[in-house]
CSV table of C-alpha atoms and ligand atoms in Angstrom, one decimal:
chain,number,residue,atom,x,y,z
A,1,UNK,CA,4.7,43.0,-57.8
A,2,UNK,CA,2.0,40.8,-60.3
A,3,UNK,CA,-1.4,40.4,-58.9
A,4,UNK,CA,-5.2,40.0,-59.9
A,5,UNK,CA,-8.1,40.6,-58.7
A,6,UNK,CA,-11.0,38.8,-59.6
A,7,UNK,CA,-14.5,38.8,-58.6
A,8,UNK,CA,-18.3,39.7,-59.7
A,9,UNK,CA,-18.6,43.1,-61.3
A,10,UNK,CA,-19.6,45.7,-58.9
A,11,UNK,CA,-17.4,44.2,-56.5
A,12,UNK,CA,-15.2,46.9,-56.3
A,13,UNK,CA,-12.2,45.9,-58.3
A,14,UNK,CA,-11.9,49.2,-60.2
A,15,UNK,CA,-11.7,51.3,-56.7
A,16,UNK,CA,-9.9,49.4,-55.7
A,17,UNK,CA,-6.7,49.4,-58.8
A,18,UNK,CA,-7.3,52.9,-58.4
A,19,UNK,CA,-6.2,53.3,-54.8
A,20,UNK,CA,-3.8,50.6,-55.3
A,21,UNK,CA,-2.0,52.1,-58.2
A,22,UNK,CA,-1.7,55.5,-56.2
A,23,UNK,CA,0.5,53.5,-53.7
A,24,UNK,CA,2.3,51.2,-55.9
A,25,UNK,CA,4.1,52.3,-59.2
A,26,UNK,CA,2.3,48.7,-61.1
A,27,UNK,CA,0.7,48.8,-64.6
A,28,UNK,CA,-3.2,49.1,-63.9
A,29,UNK,CA,-4.3,46.3,-66.7
A,30,UNK,CA,-7.9,46.3,-67.5
A,31,UNK,CA,-9.5,44.6,-69.8
A,32,UNK,CA,-12.6,46.3,-69.9
A,33,UNK,CA,-11.0,49.3,-70.0
A,34,UNK,CA,-8.8,48.4,-72.6
A,35,UNK,CA,-11.9,47.4,-74.9
A,36,UNK,CA,-14.2,50.3,-74.0
A,37,UNK,CA,-11.2,52.3,-75.4
A,38,UNK,CA,-11.1,50.0,-78.5
A,39,UNK,CA,-15.2,50.6,-78.5
A,40,UNK,CA,-14.6,54.5,-78.6
A,41,UNK,CA,-11.8,54.4,-81.4
A,42,UNK,CA,-13.6,52.0,-84.2
A,43,UNK,CA,-10.8,49.6,-84.0
A,44,UNK,CA,-11.7,46.3,-85.8
A,45,UNK,CA,-11.3,45.0,-81.9
A,46,UNK,CA,-13.8,46.9,-80.9
A,47,UNK,CA,-16.5,46.4,-83.7
A,48,UNK,CA,-16.2,42.9,-83.0
A,49,UNK,CA,-16.2,42.8,-78.7
A,50,UNK,CA,-19.2,46.1,-79.0
A,51,UNK,CA,-22.3,43.4,-78.7
A,52,UNK,CA,-20.6,41.4,-76.4
A,53,UNK,CA,-20.0,44.1,-74.4
A,54,UNK,CA,-23.5,44.8,-74.8
A,55,UNK,CA,-25.5,41.8,-74.1
A,56,UNK,CA,-22.5,41.5,-70.9
A,57,UNK,CA,-21.0,38.5,-72.9
A,58,UNK,CA,-17.7,37.8,-72.5
A,59,UNK,CA,-16.2,38.7,-75.7
A,60,UNK,CA,-14.3,35.6,-77.4
A,61,UNK,CA,-10.5,34.2,-76.0
A,62,UNK,CA,-8.8,34.4,-78.8
A,63,UNK,CA,-9.6,38.1,-79.0
A,64,UNK,CA,-8.6,39.3,-74.9
A,65,UNK,CA,-5.4,36.8,-74.5
A,66,UNK,CA,-4.2,38.5,-78.2
A,67,UNK,CA,-4.7,41.8,-76.6
A,68,UNK,CA,-2.8,40.7,-73.2
A,69,UNK,CA,0.2,39.4,-74.3
A,70,UNK,CA,1.0,42.6,-76.0
A,71,UNK,CA,-0.3,44.3,-73.4
A,72,UNK,CA,1.9,42.4,-70.6
A,73,UNK,CA,5.3,43.1,-72.4
A,74,UNK,CA,4.3,47.3,-72.3
A,75,UNK,CA,7.3,49.3,-70.6
A,76,UNK,CA,4.9,49.9,-67.8
A,77,UNK,CA,4.3,46.6,-66.9
A,78,UNK,CA,7.7,45.7,-66.0
A,79,UNK,CA,8.3,47.3,-62.0
A,80,UNK,CA,5.1,45.2,-62.2
A,81,UNK,CA,0.5,45.0,-62.7
A,82,UNK,CA,-2.6,44.6,-61.3
A,83,UNK,CA,-4.8,42.6,-63.8
A,84,UNK,CA,-8.5,43.4,-64.0
A,85,UNK,CA,-11.3,41.9,-65.0
A,86,UNK,CA,-8.5,39.5,-67.1
A,87,UNK,CA,-8.4,36.6,-66.8
A,88,UNK,CA,-12.2,35.3,-66.6
A,89,UNK,CA,-12.3,31.7,-68.0
A,90,UNK,CA,-10.1,29.1,-67.2
A,91,UNK,CA,-8.5,29.6,-70.8
A,92,UNK,CA,-7.8,32.8,-70.1
A,93,UNK,CA,-5.9,32.0,-66.8
A,94,UNK,CA,-4.3,28.5,-68.7
A,95,UNK,CA,-3.3,30.9,-71.7
A,96,UNK,CA,-1.9,33.9,-69.0
A,97,UNK,CA,0.2,31.2,-67.7
A,98,UNK,CA,1.4,30.4,-70.5
A,99,UNK,CA,2.5,33.7,-71.3
A,100,UNK,CA,3.8,34.7,-68.5
A,101,UNK,CA,6.7,31.5,-68.7
A,102,UNK,CA,7.9,32.3,-71.4
A,103,UNK,CA,8.3,35.6,-70.1
A,104,UNK,CA,9.7,34.2,-66.6
A,105,UNK,CA,7.3,35.2,-64.4
A,106,UNK,CA,5.3,34.6,-62.1
A,107,UNK,CA,2.1,35.7,-60.6
A,108,UNK,CA,2.7,37.0,-56.4
A,109,UNK,CA,-1.4,37.4,-55.2
A,110,UNK,CA,-4.5,36.0,-56.5
A,111,UNK,CA,-7.6,38.5,-54.4
A,112,UNK,CA,-10.6,37.3,-54.6
A,113,UNK,CA,-13.3,40.4,-54.0
A,114,UNK,CA,-16.5,37.9,-52.4
A,115,UNK,CA,-20.2,40.0,-52.4
A,116,UNK,CA,-23.7,39.0,-53.0
A,117,UNK,CA,-25.4,39.4,-55.8
A,118,UNK,CA,-27.9,41.4,-54.3
A,119,UNK,CA,-25.6,44.0,-53.4
A,120,UNK,CA,-23.4,44.0,-56.9
A,121,UNK,CA,-26.9,44.8,-58.8
A,122,UNK,CA,-27.7,47.6,-56.0
A,123,UNK,CA,-24.5,48.8,-56.8
A,124,UNK,CA,-23.8,48.4,-60.1
A,125,UNK,CA,-27.4,50.4,-61.1
A,126,UNK,CA,-25.8,53.4,-59.2
A,127,UNK,CA,-22.7,53.0,-60.5
A,128,UNK,CA,-21.4,56.3,-63.1
A,129,UNK,CA,-18.3,56.6,-64.3
A,130,UNK,CA,-16.3,59.7,-66.5
A,131,UNK,CA,-15.8,59.1,-70.0
A,132,UNK,CA,-13.4,60.0,-70.9
A,133,UNK,CA,-10.7,59.7,-67.8
A,134,UNK,CA,-12.8,56.0,-66.6
A,135,UNK,CA,-13.0,57.6,-63.0
A,136,UNK,CA,-16.0,56.1,-60.6
A,137,UNK,CA,-18.5,57.2,-58.8
A,138,UNK,CA,-21.5,56.5,-57.1
A,139,UNK,CA,-24.7,58.0,-57.9
A,140,UNK,CA,-25.6,58.0,-54.2
A,141,UNK,CA,-23.2,57.1,-51.8
A,142,UNK,CA,-20.2,58.8,-54.0
A,143,UNK,CA,-21.4,61.8,-56.5
A,144,UNK,CA,-19.3,64.1,-58.7
A,145,UNK,CA,-19.6,67.3,-57.3
A,146,UNK,CA,-21.1,69.2,-59.9
A,147,UNK,CA,-24.0,66.4,-61.0
A,148,UNK,CA,-23.3,64.4,-64.4
A,149,UNK,CA,-19.2,66.4,-64.7
A,150,UNK,CA,-16.1,63.9,-63.6
A,151,UNK,CA,-14.7,66.7,-60.4
A,152,UNK,CA,-11.4,65.3,-62.1
A,153,UNK,CA,-11.7,66.2,-65.7
A,154,UNK,CA,-14.3,68.1,-66.2
A,155,UNK,CA,-15.8,65.6,-69.0
A,156,UNK,CA,-19.6,64.1,-68.9
A,157,UNK,CA,-20.1,61.1,-65.9
A,158,UNK,CA,-22.3,58.3,-67.5
A,159,UNK,CA,-24.4,55.4,-66.5
A,160,UNK,CA,-22.4,52.1,-68.7
A,161,UNK,CA,-24.9,50.9,-70.7
A,162,UNK,CA,-23.8,47.1,-69.7
A,163,UNK,CA,-25.3,48.8,-66.2
A,164,UNK,CA,-28.6,48.7,-66.8
A,165,UNK,CA,-29.8,45.7,-64.5
A,166,UNK,CA,-31.2,43.7,-67.1
A,167,UNK,CA,-27.5,43.8,-68.5
A,168,UNK,CA,-26.3,43.6,-65.4
A,169,UNK,CA,-28.4,39.8,-64.5
A,170,UNK,CA,-25.7,39.0,-67.7
A,171,UNK,CA,-23.0,39.6,-66.3
A,172,UNK,CA,-23.8,38.0,-62.9
A,173,UNK,CA,-25.0,34.8,-64.4
A,174,UNK,CA,-21.8,35.0,-67.0
A,175,UNK,CA,-19.7,35.4,-64.2
A,176,UNK,CA,-21.0,32.7,-61.8
A,177,UNK,CA,-20.3,30.1,-64.6
A,178,UNK,CA,-17.6,31.3,-66.6
A,179,UNK,CA,-15.2,33.4,-64.2
A,180,UNK,CA,-16.0,31.6,-60.4
A,181,UNK,CA,-14.4,27.9,-61.8
A,182,UNK,CA,-11.5,30.5,-61.4
A,183,UNK,CA,-11.2,30.3,-57.9
A,184,UNK,CA,-10.8,26.8,-57.1
A,185,UNK,CA,-7.6,27.2,-60.4
A,186,UNK,CA,-6.1,30.0,-58.1
A,187,UNK,CA,-6.7,28.1,-54.8
A,188,UNK,CA,-4.9,25.1,-55.6
A,189,UNK,CA,-2.1,26.8,-56.5
A,190,UNK,CA,-1.8,28.2,-53.2
A,191,UNK,CA,-2.4,31.5,-53.8
A,192,UNK,CA,-5.6,32.4,-53.5
A,193,UNK,CA,-7.2,35.6,-50.6
A,194,UNK,CA,-10.4,36.5,-49.9
A,195,UNK,CA,-11.6,39.7,-48.9
A,196,UNK,CA,-15.4,40.3,-48.0
A,197,UNK,CA,-15.9,43.2,-50.9
A,198,UNK,CA,-18.7,44.8,-49.0
A,199,UNK,CA,-16.5,46.4,-45.8
A,200,UNK,CA,-14.4,49.4,-46.0
A,201,UNK,CA,-13.3,50.8,-49.4
A,202,UNK,CA,-9.5,50.6,-48.3
A,203,UNK,CA,-9.8,47.1,-46.6
A,204,UNK,CA,-8.0,45.8,-50.0
A,205,UNK,CA,-5.0,48.5,-50.1
A,206,UNK,CA,-4.7,47.7,-46.4
A,207,UNK,CA,-5.1,44.2,-46.9
A,208,UNK,CA,-1.4,44.2,-49.4
A,209,UNK,CA,0.9,46.4,-47.7
A,210,UNK,CA,0.4,43.5,-44.7
A,211,UNK,CA,1.3,40.6,-47.6
A,212,UNK,CA,4.5,43.1,-48.6
A,213,UNK,CA,5.3,44.2,-45.4
A,214,UNK,CA,5.6,39.8,-44.7
A,215,UNK,CA,7.5,39.5,-48.1
A,216,UNK,CA,5.0,38.1,-50.0
A,217,UNK,CA,4.0,39.9,-52.6
B,1,AMP,P1,-15.5,45.6,-67.0
B,1,AMP,O1,-15.2,46.6,-67.4
B,1,AMP,O2,-14.3,44.0,-66.4
B,1,AMP,O3,-16.9,45.2,-65.9
B,1,AMP,O4,-15.8,44.6,-68.3
B,1,AMP,C1,-16.8,44.9,-69.4
B,1,AMP,C2,-17.1,44.6,-70.7
B,1,AMP,O5,-16.0,43.4,-71.3
B,1,AMP,C3,-17.3,42.7,-70.2
B,1,AMP,O6,-18.7,42.5,-69.7
B,1,AMP,C4,-16.6,41.7,-71.2
B,1,AMP,O7,-18.3,41.9,-72.1
B,1,AMP,C5,-15.6,42.9,-71.7
B,1,AMP,N1,-14.7,42.0,-70.7
B,1,AMP,C6,-13.7,42.2,-70.0
B,1,AMP,N2,-12.7,41.9,-69.7
B,1,AMP,C7,-13.0,40.5,-70.1
B,1,AMP,C8,-12.5,39.7,-70.0
B,1,AMP,N3,-11.5,39.2,-69.9
B,1,AMP,N4,-12.5,38.3,-70.8
B,1,AMP,C9,-14.0,38.4,-71.9
B,1,AMP,N5,-14.4,39.5,-72.0
B,1,AMP,C10,-14.0,40.7,-71.4
C-alpha cells in the first residue's frame, strides 16, 4: 500500500496516519516529523530548515527531495508507505514521480482531507504534542491524563511553535498557494479520494479498508 495524505495543516493527517499504521504494516513518513528531529539534533539540515518552519513557510524543495530520496529507499518502506506532509508543491510531486519510477513502484491512492480554514485555526490552536514521541493531543477534546505529561512515554506535552495563531494563518496561506494545486495534479491522474475531515476520526481508516477490500489499494 503506497498512499499520500494531503490536506491543510490541522486536517488530521498525523492523527489519521497513527491509526492507519496501527492497522497496516507500512512506514509512516512525515516530512514535518523528520525535519523536527533534524532541528532537535542540530544537523545541517535542521539548521537550514528551522527559520522556515518557525515562520510557517516551506523548506526548499531541494532539501526536502534529497531527504525523501533516502527515506523512500529505507528497508521499512519496502512493505509500503504513507506519506504525510509530502509532496507539498508541484515540484515535489514531480520529483516524487521520478523517484518512484526509478524504484519501479507506483502510488495507489492520494487521500485529500478537506476541512475549512476556521476549523483548522480552532483545532491547531488547541493541538498539543509530546515533545519526545510525537503523540498528538487536544487541550480541549483529548487532553493527556495528567496535564502536560504524555500518556505514552511520560515526556513533556507542548504546543508546537508553529501552532501559534499568527503562524497558523501563514501556514494556511502557504497551503492554499503552494499545496492545493496538487489536488488537480492528482485528480487528473485519477488517484484522488476526497474525504470530509470534519467527520469522525476513524473514518479514513474505514474508507481505506473499503478500498483495500475492493482491491484498489
Ligand atoms: P508539518 O508537521 O507537516 O505541518 O510540517 C511542519 C513544517 O515543516 C512546515 O510548516 C514546513 O515548514 C516544513 N515542511 C514539512 N514538510 C515539508 C515539505 N514537504 N516541503 C517543505 N516544507 C515542509
